[in-house]
Amino acid sequence: MQLNTPEEEIFNPLYTEKGVRVFMKRDDMIHPFISGNKWRKLKYILRQAETENKKLLVTFGGAWSNHLLATACAAAKFGFQSVGFVRGEDVNNPIIAFCKLFGMHLRFVSREEYRDKQRLFDKFYGTEPSASFIDEGGAGPYAAKGCAEIISELEQQYEHIFCAAGTGTTSAGIINGLIENKLSSQFYAVSALKGGGFLEDDINSMLTEKYPFNLLTDYHFGGYAKTNENLITFIKRFAASTGILLDPVYTGKMMFALHEIIERDNFKPGDKILAIHTGGLMGLLGKADSIYSVT
């Protein structure tokens, strides 16, 4: 694991024109499969499982879930067995293949069954004392605790911090890190989901104390894992100009939002802005056809 990941400056003519400096916390470099917020979310979940003498990690996700893959790899690496409940029909894709390589037992369930995850766990593993329930995406207080450590690693202070949001756990953790370190950066959670307004309450529910933040809900590009030509073009141009890959589900949408807000002159000259790269680059494989077709 590579922790204390670098804060790499991103150069772009727009940033120079507007007089701002943009940096990226490269958590995508933590591990090839347990990258970004996936490791930070799992870190204390795994420690608690060890403390409770759990042997089996049971978690949930869609067929393209980076969390499923990260859990499968982490389980193999740290001596656990793993089970993944997968929403939808059995499919053959790179995520599923890697999960199987790491020894994860996969159970494909209907979308209706998937809605009640605790019931699924209780039905199949409720009588197994060595089984540990891990919510979809690793969401929960242990995950937020791990994400808070992002702030304590920073080498400099920033006026603004951006992060993509799915469950809001990573955002809550980062805000808690700001609170713990007595910092006052403006925080922006960029919802990757359509109708992401609910994230405001979800994030607030995980905070150690009140902290104002900005929830951006207009950059979902049609919904979770949805894209369009504008987003794919942005991701391709960003990769070609920086050497850094963004995934189309989370980080691509976050950087698109950041870039557009800079264009609107929402920041002052001299401001330093940090974008958190939360990994998840396997999401690119699910959009290979779109990437190929957009010039």
PDB file of C-alpha atoms in Angstrom:
ATOM      1  CA  MET A   1       0.000   0.000   0.000  1.00  0.00           C
ATOM      2  CA  GLN A   2       1.266   3.467  -0.877  1.00  0.00           C
ATOM      3  CA  LEU A   3      -0.164   5.881   1.651  1.00  0.00           C
ATOM      4  CA  ASN A   4       0.674   9.584   2.014  1.00  0.00           C
ATOM      5  CA  THR A   5      -0.058   9.807  -1.696  1.00  0.00           C
ATOM      6  CA  PRO A   6       1.290  12.861  -3.534  1.00  0.00           C
ATOM      7  CA  GLU A   7      -0.545  16.116  -4.117  1.00  0.00           C
ATOM      8  CA  GLU A   8       0.229  16.589  -7.792  1.00  0.00           C
ATOM      9  CA  GLU A   9      -0.269  19.989  -9.393  1.00  0.00           C
ATOM     10  CA  ILE A  10      -2.460  19.968 -12.499  1.00  0.00           C
ATOM     11  CA  PHE A  11      -1.524  22.479 -15.172  1.00  0.00           C
ATOM     12  CA  ASN A  12      -4.105  23.842 -17.583  1.00  0.00           C
ATOM     13  CA  PRO A  13      -4.275  27.104 -19.563  1.00  0.00           C
ATOM     14  CA  LEU A  14      -7.628  27.886 -17.910  1.00  0.00           C
ATOM     15  CA  TYR A  15      -6.133  27.649 -14.423  1.00  0.00           C
ATOM     16  CA  THR A  16      -3.298  29.965 -15.434  1.00  0.00           C
ATOM     17  CA  GLU A  17      -5.731  32.432 -16.982  1.00  0.00           C
ATOM     18  CA  LYS A  18      -7.863  32.530 -13.825  1.00  0.00           C
ATOM     19  CA  GLY A  19      -4.858  32.691 -11.487  1.00  0.00           C
ATOM     20  CA  VAL A  20      -5.718  29.569  -9.498  1.00  0.00           C
ATOM     21  CA  ARG A  21      -3.628  26.494  -8.716  1.00  0.00           C
ATOM     22  CA  VAL A  22      -5.201  23.044  -8.854  1.00  0.00           C
ATOM     23  CA  PHE A  23      -3.728  19.989  -7.146  1.00  0.00           C
ATOM     24  CA  MET A  24      -4.855  16.375  -7.091  1.00  0.00           C
ATOM     25  CA  LYS A  25      -4.463  14.019  -4.138  1.00  0.00           C
ATOM     26  CA  ARG A  26      -3.443  10.877  -6.017  1.00  0.00           C
ATOM     27  CA  ASP A  27      -5.166   8.209  -3.955  1.00  0.00           C
ATOM     28  CA  ASP A  28      -5.514   6.214  -7.167  1.00  0.00           C
ATOM     29  CA  MET A  29      -1.863   5.287  -6.533  1.00  0.00           C
ATOM     30  CA  ILE A  30      -2.533   3.491  -3.223  1.00  0.00           C
ATOM     31  CA  HIS A  31      -2.955   0.035  -4.796  1.00  0.00           C
ATOM     32  CA  PRO A  32      -3.908  -1.359  -8.226  1.00  0.00           C
ATOM     33  CA  PHE A  33      -7.155  -2.922  -6.964  1.00  0.00           C
ATOM     34  CA  ILE A  34      -7.720  -1.440  -3.488  1.00  0.00           C
ATOM     35  CA  SER A  35      -7.235   2.089  -4.706  1.00  0.00           C
ATOM     36  CA  GLY A  36      -8.446   5.488  -3.630  1.00  0.00           C
ATOM     37  CA  ASN A  37     -11.210   5.693  -1.069  1.00  0.00           C
ATOM     38  CA  LYS A  38     -11.715   1.927  -1.340  1.00  0.00           C
ATOM     39  CA  TRP A  39      -8.696   1.251   0.867  1.00  0.00           C
ATOM     40  CA  ARG A  40      -9.437   4.157   3.184  1.00  0.00           C
ATOM     41  CA  LYS A  41     -12.989   2.894   3.679  1.00  0.00           C
ATOM     42  CA  LEU A  42     -11.917  -0.695   4.272  1.00  0.00           C
ATOM     43  CA  LYS A  43      -8.969  -0.008   6.574  1.00  0.00           C
ATOM     44  CA  TYR A  44     -10.846   0.229   9.868  1.00  0.00           C
ATOM     45  CA  ILE A  45     -13.555  -2.187   8.754  1.00  0.00           C
ATOM     46  CA  LEU A  46     -10.847  -4.834   8.368  1.00  0.00           C
ATOM     47  CA  ARG A  47      -9.264  -3.944  11.706  1.00  0.00           C
ATOM     48  CA  GLN A  48     -12.629  -4.294  13.433  1.00  0.00           C
ATOM     49  CA  ALA A  49     -13.222  -7.632  11.708  1.00  0.00           C
ATOM     50  CA  GLU A  50      -9.861  -8.867  12.995  1.00  0.00           C
ATOM     51  CA  THR A  51     -10.655  -7.627  16.503  1.00  0.00           C
ATOM     52  CA  GLU A  52     -13.967  -9.507  16.432  1.00  0.00           C
ATOM     53  CA  ASN A  53     -12.254 -12.625  15.042  1.00  0.00           C
ATOM     54  CA  LYS A  54     -14.310 -12.561  11.852  1.00  0.00           C
ATOM     55  CA  LYS A  55     -13.155 -14.799   9.019  1.00  0.00           C
ATOM     56  CA  LEU A  56     -15.688 -14.061   6.269  1.00  0.00           C
ATOM     57  CA  LEU A  57     -16.344 -10.649   4.716  1.00  0.00           C
ATOM     58  CA  VAL A  58     -19.800 -10.338   3.150  1.00  0.00           C
ATOM     59  CA  THR A  59     -20.505  -7.284   1.026  1.00  0.00           C
ATOM     60  CA  PHE A  60     -22.656  -5.935  -1.800  1.00  0.00           C
ATOM     61  CA  GLY A  61     -22.393  -4.154  -5.143  1.00  0.00           C
ATOM     62  CA  GLY A  62     -23.288  -3.961  -8.786  1.00  0.00           C
ATOM     63  CA  ALA A  63     -21.552  -5.900 -11.526  1.00  0.00           C
ATOM     64  CA  TRP A  64     -19.087  -3.026 -12.089  1.00  0.00           C
ATOM     65  CA  SER A  65     -18.508  -2.295  -8.402  1.00  0.00           C
ATOM     66  CA  ASN A  66     -14.966  -1.212  -7.555  1.00  0.00           C
ATOM     67  CA  HIS A  67     -15.880  -1.835  -3.916  1.00  0.00           C
ATOM     68  CA  LEU A  68     -16.568  -5.513  -4.625  1.00  0.00           C
ATOM     69  CA  LEU A  69     -13.195  -5.832  -6.321  1.00  0.00           C
ATOM     70  CA  ALA A  70     -11.372  -3.979  -3.550  1.00  0.00           C
ATOM     71  CA  THR A  71     -12.996  -6.165  -0.888  1.00  0.00           C
ATOM     72  CA  ALA A  72     -12.130  -9.349  -2.778  1.00  0.00           C
ATOM     73  CA  CYS A  73      -8.497  -8.297  -3.104  1.00  0.00           C
ATOM     74  CA  ALA A  74      -8.225  -7.046   0.493  1.00  0.00           C
ATOM     75  CA  ALA A  75      -9.759 -10.269   1.804  1.00  0.00           C
ATOM     76  CA  ALA A  76      -7.200 -12.336  -0.083  1.00  0.00           C
ATOM     77  CA  LYS A  77      -4.345 -10.075   1.008  1.00  0.00           C
ATOM     78  CA  PHE A  78      -5.225 -10.054   4.714  1.00  0.00           C
ATOM     79  CA  GLY A  79      -6.373 -13.639   5.180  1.00  0.00           C
ATOM     80  CA  PHE A  80     -10.175 -13.431   4.996  1.00  0.00           C
ATOM     81  CA  GLN A  81     -12.684 -15.280   2.859  1.00  0.00           C
ATOM     82  CA  SER A  82     -15.143 -13.114   0.962  1.00  0.00           C
ATOM     83  CA  VAL A  83     -18.656 -13.198  -0.456  1.00  0.00           C
ATOM     84  CA  GLY A  84     -20.181 -10.622  -2.764  1.00  0.00           C
ATOM     85  CA  PHE A  85     -23.905 -10.223  -3.362  1.00  0.00           C
ATOM     86  CA  VAL A  86     -24.172  -8.818  -6.885  1.00  0.00           C
ATOM     87  CA  ARG A  87     -27.211  -6.859  -8.010  1.00  0.00           C
ATOM     88  CA  GLY A  88     -28.694  -8.286 -11.214  1.00  0.00           C
ATOM     89  CA  GLU A  89     -28.082 -11.255 -13.478  1.00  0.00           C
ATOM     90  CA  ASP A  90     -24.839 -13.193 -13.769  1.00  0.00           C
ATOM     91  CA  VAL A  91     -22.499 -11.382 -16.135  1.00  0.00           C
ATOM     92  CA  ASN A  92     -18.981 -11.793 -17.428  1.00  0.00           C
ATOM     93  CA  ASN A  93     -16.919  -8.620 -17.149  1.00  0.00           C
ATOM     94  CA  PRO A  94     -13.414  -7.700 -15.903  1.00  0.00           C
ATOM     95  CA  ILE A  95     -14.596  -6.756 -12.394  1.00  0.00           C
ATOM     96  CA  ILE A  96     -16.371 -10.075 -11.903  1.00  0.00           C
ATOM     97  CA  ALA A  97     -13.405 -11.972 -13.346  1.00  0.00           C
ATOM     98  CA  PHE A  98     -10.945 -10.286 -10.961  1.00  0.00           C
ATOM     99  CA  CYS A  99     -13.256 -10.887  -7.992  1.00  0.00           C
ATOM    100  CA  LYS A 100     -13.270 -14.584  -8.850  1.00  0.00           C
ATOM    101  CA  LEU A 101      -9.480 -14.584  -9.240  1.00  0.00           C
ATOM    102  CA  PHE A 102      -9.176 -13.220  -5.703  1.00  0.00           C
ATOM    103  CA  GLY A 103     -11.399 -16.038  -4.443  1.00  0.00           C
ATOM    104  CA  MET A 104     -14.610 -14.130  -3.806  1.00  0.00           C
ATOM    105  CA  HIS A 105     -17.768 -16.253  -3.866  1.00  0.00           C
ATOM    106  CA  LEU A 106     -20.382 -14.346  -5.855  1.00  0.00           C
ATOM    107  CA  ARG A 107     -24.125 -14.553  -5.351  1.00  0.00           C
ATOM    108  CA  PHE A 108     -26.229 -12.859  -8.035  1.00  0.00           C
ATOM    109  CA  VAL A 109     -29.595 -11.678  -6.745  1.00  0.00           C
ATOM    110  CA  SER A 110     -32.567  -9.820  -8.197  1.00  0.00           C
ATOM    111  CA  ARG A 111     -32.789  -6.069  -7.794  1.00  0.00           C
ATOM    112  CA  GLU A 112     -35.791  -6.551  -5.518  1.00  0.00           C
ATOM    113  CA  GLU A 113     -33.894  -8.922  -3.215  1.00  0.00           C
ATOM    114  CA  TYR A 114     -30.883  -6.625  -3.270  1.00  0.00           C
ATOM    115  CA  ARG A 115     -32.837  -3.717  -1.778  1.00  0.00           C
ATOM    116  CA  ASP A 116     -32.831  -5.377   1.659  1.00  0.00           C
ATOM    117  CA  LYS A 117     -29.163  -6.164   2.193  1.00  0.00           C
ATOM    118  CA  GLN A 118     -29.463  -6.961   5.870  1.00  0.00           C
ATOM    119  CA  ARG A 119     -32.157  -9.537   5.085  1.00  0.00           C
ATOM    120  CA  LEU A 120     -29.895 -11.168   2.485  1.00  0.00           C
ATOM    121  CA  PHE A 121     -27.055 -11.333   4.975  1.00  0.00           C
ATOM    122  CA  ASP A 122     -29.297 -12.773   7.696  1.00  0.00           C
ATOM    123  CA  LYS A 123     -30.780 -15.348   5.300  1.00  0.00           C
ATOM    124  CA  PHE A 124     -27.462 -16.801   4.190  1.00  0.00           C
ATOM    125  CA  TYR A 125     -24.983 -15.926   6.953  1.00  0.00           C
ATOM    126  CA  GLY A 126     -27.007 -14.811   9.967  1.00  0.00           C
ATOM    127  CA  THR A 127     -26.123 -17.968  11.923  1.00  0.00           C
ATOM    128  CA  GLU A 128     -22.438 -17.772  10.996  1.00  0.00           C
ATOM    129  CA  PRO A 129     -20.603 -16.001  13.857  1.00  0.00           C
ATOM    130  CA  SER A 130     -17.455 -15.530  11.800  1.00  0.00           C
ATOM    131  CA  ALA A 131     -19.268 -13.556   9.067  1.00  0.00           C
ATOM    132  CA  SER A 132     -18.941  -9.770   8.941  1.00  0.00           C
ATOM    133  CA  PHE A 133     -21.512  -7.536   7.210  1.00  0.00           C
ATOM    134  CA  ILE A 134     -19.997  -4.765   5.063  1.00  0.00           C
ATOM    135  CA  ASP A 135     -22.502  -2.387   3.520  1.00  0.00           C
ATOM    136  CA  GLU A 136     -22.471  -1.447  -0.167  1.00  0.00           C
ATOM    137  CA  GLY A 137     -19.510   0.794  -0.907  1.00  0.00           C
ATOM    138  CA  GLY A 138     -18.205   0.214   2.610  1.00  0.00           C
ATOM    139  CA  ALA A 139     -20.513   2.967   3.854  1.00  0.00           C
ATOM    140  CA  GLY A 140     -20.486   3.647   7.583  1.00  0.00           C
ATOM    141  CA  PRO A 141     -18.572   5.248  10.474  1.00  0.00           C
ATOM    142  CA  TYR A 142     -15.456   3.072  10.137  1.00  0.00           C
ATOM    143  CA  ALA A 143     -15.194   4.060   6.479  1.00  0.00           C
ATOM    144  CA  ALA A 144     -15.591   7.747   7.313  1.00  0.00           C
ATOM    145  CA  LYS A 145     -12.856   7.420   9.936  1.00  0.00           C
ATOM    146  CA  GLY A 146     -10.448   6.103   7.320  1.00  0.00           C
ATOM    147  CA  CYS A 147     -11.292   8.872   4.864  1.00  0.00           C
ATOM    148  CA  ALA A 148     -10.666  11.545   7.513  1.00  0.00           C
ATOM    149  CA  GLU A 149      -6.980  10.629   7.382  1.00  0.00           C
ATOM    150  CA  ILE A 150      -6.733  12.200   3.925  1.00  0.00           C
ATOM    151  CA  ILE A 151      -6.625  15.626   5.579  1.00  0.00           C
ATOM    152  CA  SER A 152      -3.903  14.761   8.101  1.00  0.00           C
ATOM    153  CA  GLU A 153      -1.657  13.684   5.201  1.00  0.00           C
ATOM    154  CA  LEU A 154      -1.858  16.988   3.324  1.00  0.00           C
ATOM    155  CA  GLU A 155       1.392  18.867   2.825  1.00  0.00           C
ATOM    156  CA  GLN A 156      -0.250  22.271   2.408  1.00  0.00           C
ATOM    157  CA  GLN A 157      -3.541  24.022   3.046  1.00  0.00           C
ATOM    158  CA  TYR A 158      -6.178  24.642   0.396  1.00  0.00           C
ATOM    159  CA  GLU A 159      -8.953  27.191   0.103  1.00  0.00           C
ATOM    160  CA  HIS A 160     -11.197  24.647  -1.653  1.00  0.00           C
ATOM    161  CA  ILE A 161     -11.427  20.826  -1.670  1.00  0.00           C
ATOM    162  CA  PHE A 162     -13.470  18.771  -4.161  1.00  0.00           C
ATOM    163  CA  CYS A 163     -14.545  15.128  -3.941  1.00  0.00           C
ATOM    164  CA  ALA A 164     -17.029  12.969  -5.840  1.00  0.00           C
ATOM    165  CA  ALA A 165     -19.937  11.595  -3.803  1.00  0.00           C
ATOM    166  CA  GLY A 166     -21.923   8.377  -4.052  1.00  0.00           C
ATOM    167  CA  THR A 167     -22.962   7.473  -0.513  1.00  0.00           C
ATOM    168  CA  GLY A 168     -21.397  10.601   0.997  1.00  0.00           C
ATOM    169  CA  THR A 169     -19.161   8.583   3.327  1.00  0.00           C
ATOM    170  CA  THR A 170     -15.887   9.816   1.842  1.00  0.00           C
ATOM    171  CA  SER A 171     -17.116  13.410   1.893  1.00  0.00           C
ATOM    172  CA  ALA A 172     -18.179  13.103   5.530  1.00  0.00           C
ATOM    173  CA  GLY A 173     -14.808  11.628   6.432  1.00  0.00           C
ATOM    174  CA  ILE A 174     -12.919  14.447   4.721  1.00  0.00           C
ATOM    175  CA  ILE A 175     -15.061  17.077   6.456  1.00  0.00           C
ATOM    176  CA  ASN A 176     -14.439  15.359   9.795  1.00  0.00           C
ATOM    177  CA  GLY A 177     -10.733  15.525   8.982  1.00  0.00           C
ATOM    178  CA  LEU A 178     -11.049  19.268   8.396  1.00  0.00           C
ATOM    179  CA  ILE A 179     -12.840  19.632  11.731  1.00  0.00           C
ATOM    180  CA  GLU A 180     -10.255  17.511  13.556  1.00  0.00           C
ATOM    181  CA  ASN A 181      -7.369  19.511  12.098  1.00  0.00           C
ATOM    182  CA  LYS A 182      -9.127  22.838  12.727  1.00  0.00           C
ATOM    183  CA  LEU A 183      -9.100  23.826   9.053  1.00  0.00           C
ATOM    184  CA  SER A 184     -11.657  25.977   7.270  1.00  0.00           C
ATOM    185  CA  SER A 185     -11.384  24.891   3.628  1.00  0.00           C
ATOM    186  CA  GLN A 186     -14.567  25.151   1.585  1.00  0.00           C
ATOM    187  CA  PHE A 187     -15.621  21.606   0.731  1.00  0.00           C
ATOM    188  CA  TYR A 188     -17.508  20.554  -2.408  1.00  0.00           C
ATOM    189  CA  ALA A 189     -19.208  17.154  -2.712  1.00  0.00           C
ATOM    190  CA  VAL A 190     -20.034  16.447  -6.365  1.00  0.00           C
ATOM    191  CA  SER A 191     -22.947  14.017  -6.563  1.00  0.00           C
ATOM    192  CA  ALA A 192     -22.491  11.235  -9.113  1.00  0.00           C
ATOM    193  CA  LEU A 193     -26.196  10.371  -8.834  1.00  0.00           C
ATOM    194  CA  LYS A 194     -29.287  11.996 -10.258  1.00  0.00           C
ATOM    195  CA  GLY A 195     -31.428  13.439  -7.491  1.00  0.00           C
ATOM    196  CA  GLY A 196     -28.477  13.545  -5.112  1.00  0.00           C
ATOM    197  CA  GLY A 197     -29.998  16.129  -2.795  1.00  0.00           C
ATOM    198  CA  PHE A 198     -30.515  13.434  -0.148  1.00  0.00           C
ATOM    199  CA  LEU A 199     -26.733  13.355   0.315  1.00  0.00           C
ATOM    200  CA  GLU A 200     -26.871  16.576   2.323  1.00  0.00           C
ATOM    201  CA  ASP A 201     -28.674  14.855   5.192  1.00  0.00           C
ATOM    202  CA  ASP A 202     -26.624  11.674   4.823  1.00  0.00           C
ATOM    203  CA  ILE A 203     -23.336  13.573   5.017  1.00  0.00           C
ATOM    204  CA  ASN A 204     -24.518  15.705   7.939  1.00  0.00           C
ATOM    205  CA  SER A 205     -25.530  12.558   9.832  1.00  0.00           C
ATOM    206  CA  MET A 206     -21.918  11.340   9.787  1.00  0.00           C
ATOM    207  CA  LEU A 207     -20.235  14.594  10.847  1.00  0.00           C
ATOM    208  CA  THR A 208     -18.661  14.931  14.286  1.00  0.00           C
ATOM    209  CA  GLU A 209     -19.908  18.529  14.430  1.00  0.00           C
ATOM    210  CA  LYS A 210     -21.601  21.028  12.134  1.00  0.00           C
ATOM    211  CA  TYR A 211     -19.545  22.186   9.155  1.00  0.00           C
ATOM    212  CA  PRO A 212     -20.867  24.087   6.123  1.00  0.00           C
ATOM    213  CA  PHE A 213     -20.256  22.393   2.773  1.00  0.00           C
ATOM    214  CA  ASN A 214     -21.378  22.651  -0.835  1.00  0.00           C
ATOM    215  CA  LEU A 215     -23.324  19.804  -2.462  1.00  0.00           C
ATOM    216  CA  LEU A 216     -23.245  20.015  -6.255  1.00  0.00           C
ATOM    217  CA  THR A 217     -26.074  18.026  -7.843  1.00  0.00           C
ATOM    218  CA  ASP A 218     -25.972  19.166 -11.479  1.00  0.00           C
ATOM    219  CA  TYR A 219     -23.053  17.043 -12.684  1.00  0.00           C
ATOM    220  CA  HIS A 220     -24.543  13.536 -12.731  1.00  0.00           C
ATOM    221  CA  PHE A 221     -24.731  13.381 -16.562  1.00  0.00           C
ATOM    222  CA  GLY A 222     -28.014  11.515 -16.455  1.00  0.00           C
ATOM    223  CA  GLY A 223     -27.509   9.456 -13.310  1.00  0.00           C
ATOM    224  CA  TYR A 224     -25.199   6.999 -11.618  1.00  0.00           C
ATOM    225  CA  ALA A 225     -22.709   5.494 -14.106  1.00  0.00           C
ATOM    226  CA  LYS A 226     -24.341   7.508 -16.897  1.00  0.00           C
ATOM    227  CA  THR A 227     -22.201   9.512 -19.303  1.00  0.00           C
ATOM    228  CA  ASN A 228     -22.479  11.608 -22.414  1.00  0.00           C
ATOM    229  CA  GLU A 229     -20.147  12.778 -25.148  1.00  0.00           C
ATOM    230  CA  ASN A 230     -19.148  15.935 -23.249  1.00  0.00           C
ATOM    231  CA  LEU A 231     -17.972  13.947 -20.231  1.00  0.00           C
ATOM    232  CA  ILE A 232     -16.088  11.337 -22.269  1.00  0.00           C
ATOM    233  CA  THR A 233     -14.408  14.085 -24.317  1.00  0.00           C
ATOM    234  CA  PHE A 234     -13.357  15.854 -21.108  1.00  0.00           C
ATOM    235  CA  ILE A 235     -11.902  12.640 -19.647  1.00  0.00           C
ATOM    236  CA  LYS A 236      -9.966  11.919 -22.846  1.00  0.00           C
ATOM    237  CA  ARG A 237      -8.544  15.442 -23.039  1.00  0.00           C
ATOM    238  CA  PHE A 238      -7.632  15.414 -19.361  1.00  0.00           C
ATOM    239  CA  ALA A 239      -5.744  12.122 -19.734  1.00  0.00           C
ATOM    240  CA  ALA A 240      -3.961  13.318 -22.879  1.00  0.00           C
ATOM    241  CA  SER A 241      -2.836  16.574 -21.243  1.00  0.00           C
ATOM    242  CA  THR A 242      -1.931  15.328 -17.749  1.00  0.00           C
ATOM    243  CA  GLY A 243      -1.201  11.601 -17.966  1.00  0.00           C
ATOM    244  CA  ILE A 244      -3.849  11.044 -15.284  1.00  0.00           C
ATOM    245  CA  LEU A 245      -6.858   8.796 -15.853  1.00  0.00           C
ATOM    246  CA  LEU A 246     -10.273   9.716 -14.509  1.00  0.00           C
ATOM    247  CA  ASP A 247     -13.151   7.280 -14.234  1.00  0.00           C
ATOM    248  CA  PRO A 248     -16.513   8.223 -15.809  1.00  0.00           C
ATOM    249  CA  VAL A 249     -18.551   7.307 -12.739  1.00  0.00           C
ATOM    250  CA  TYR A 250     -16.992   9.553 -10.089  1.00  0.00           C
ATOM    251  CA  THR A 251     -13.726  11.429 -10.656  1.00  0.00           C
ATOM    252  CA  GLY A 252     -14.511  12.453 -14.225  1.00  0.00           C
ATOM    253  CA  LYS A 253     -17.700  14.149 -13.068  1.00  0.00           C
ATOM    254  CA  MET A 254     -15.903  15.800 -10.158  1.00  0.00           C
ATOM    255  CA  MET A 255     -13.160  17.277 -12.347  1.00  0.00           C
ATOM    256  CA  PHE A 256     -15.698  18.403 -14.943  1.00  0.00           C
ATOM    257  CA  ALA A 257     -17.532  20.298 -12.185  1.00  0.00           C
ATOM    258  CA  LEU A 258     -14.328  21.828 -10.842  1.00  0.00           C
ATOM    259  CA  HIS A 259     -13.251  22.929 -14.312  1.00  0.00           C
ATOM    260  CA  GLU A 260     -16.621  24.524 -15.061  1.00  0.00           C
ATOM    261  CA  ILE A 261     -16.710  26.377 -11.740  1.00  0.00           C
ATOM    262  CA  ILE A 262     -13.249  27.795 -12.423  1.00  0.00           C
ATOM    263  CA  GLU A 263     -14.516  28.958 -15.818  1.00  0.00           C
ATOM    264  CA  ARG A 264     -17.310  30.847 -14.054  1.00  0.00           C
ATOM    265  CA  ASP A 265     -14.789  32.855 -11.967  1.00  0.00           C
ATOM    266  CA  ASN A 266     -16.098  31.421  -8.697  1.00  0.00           C
ATOM    267  CA  PHE A 267     -12.612  31.419  -7.172  1.00  0.00           C
ATOM    268  CA  LYS A 268     -10.232  34.241  -6.362  1.00  0.00           C
ATOM    269  CA  PRO A 269      -6.827  34.597  -8.046  1.00  0.00           C
ATOM    270  CA  GLY A 270      -4.274  32.894  -5.824  1.00  0.00           C
ATOM    271  CA  ASP A 271      -6.688  30.265  -4.502  1.00  0.00           C
ATOM    272  CA  LYS A 272      -5.374  26.729  -4.172  1.00  0.00           C
ATOM    273  CA  ILE A 273      -7.846  23.961  -4.974  1.00  0.00           C
ATOM    274  CA  LEU A 274      -7.484  20.263  -4.133  1.00  0.00           C
ATOM    275  CA  ALA A 275      -9.299  17.474  -5.981  1.00  0.00           C
ATOM    276  CA  ILE A 276      -9.382  14.052  -4.318  1.00  0.00           C
ATOM    277  CA  HIS A 277      -8.767  11.207  -6.775  1.00  0.00           C
ATOM    278  CA  THR A 278     -10.794   8.346  -5.325  1.00  0.00           C
ATOM    279  CA  GLY A 279      -9.524   5.670  -7.712  1.00  0.00           C
ATOM    280  CA  GLY A 280     -12.108   3.398  -9.295  1.00  0.00           C
ATOM    281  CA  LEU A 281     -10.414   3.345 -12.667  1.00  0.00           C
ATOM    282  CA  MET A 282     -11.920  -0.033 -13.553  1.00  0.00           C
ATOM    283  CA  GLY A 283     -14.994   2.013 -14.398  1.00  0.00           C
ATOM    284  CA  LEU A 284     -13.228   3.005 -17.602  1.00  0.00           C
ATOM    285  CA  LEU A 285     -13.478  -0.574 -18.845  1.00  0.00           C
ATOM    286  CA  GLY A 286     -17.255  -0.433 -18.683  1.00  0.00           C
ATOM    287  CA  LYS A 287     -17.239   2.590 -20.981  1.00  0.00           C
ATOM    288  CA  ALA A 288     -14.641   1.356 -23.479  1.00  0.00           C
ATOM    289  CA  ASP A 289     -17.057   1.542 -26.418  1.00  0.00           C
ATOM    290  CA  SER A 290     -17.981   5.135 -25.590  1.00  0.00           C
ATOM    291  CA  ILE A 291     -14.339   6.143 -25.269  1.00  0.00           C
ATOM    292  CA  TYR A 292     -13.524   4.521 -28.602  1.00  0.00           C
ATOM    293  CA  SER A 293     -16.418   6.182 -30.412  1.00  0.00           C
ATOM    294  CA  VAL A 294     -15.778   9.739 -29.167  1.00  0.00           C
ATOM    295  CA  THR A 295     -13.012  11.520 -31.073  1.00  0.00           C
TER     296      THR A 295
END
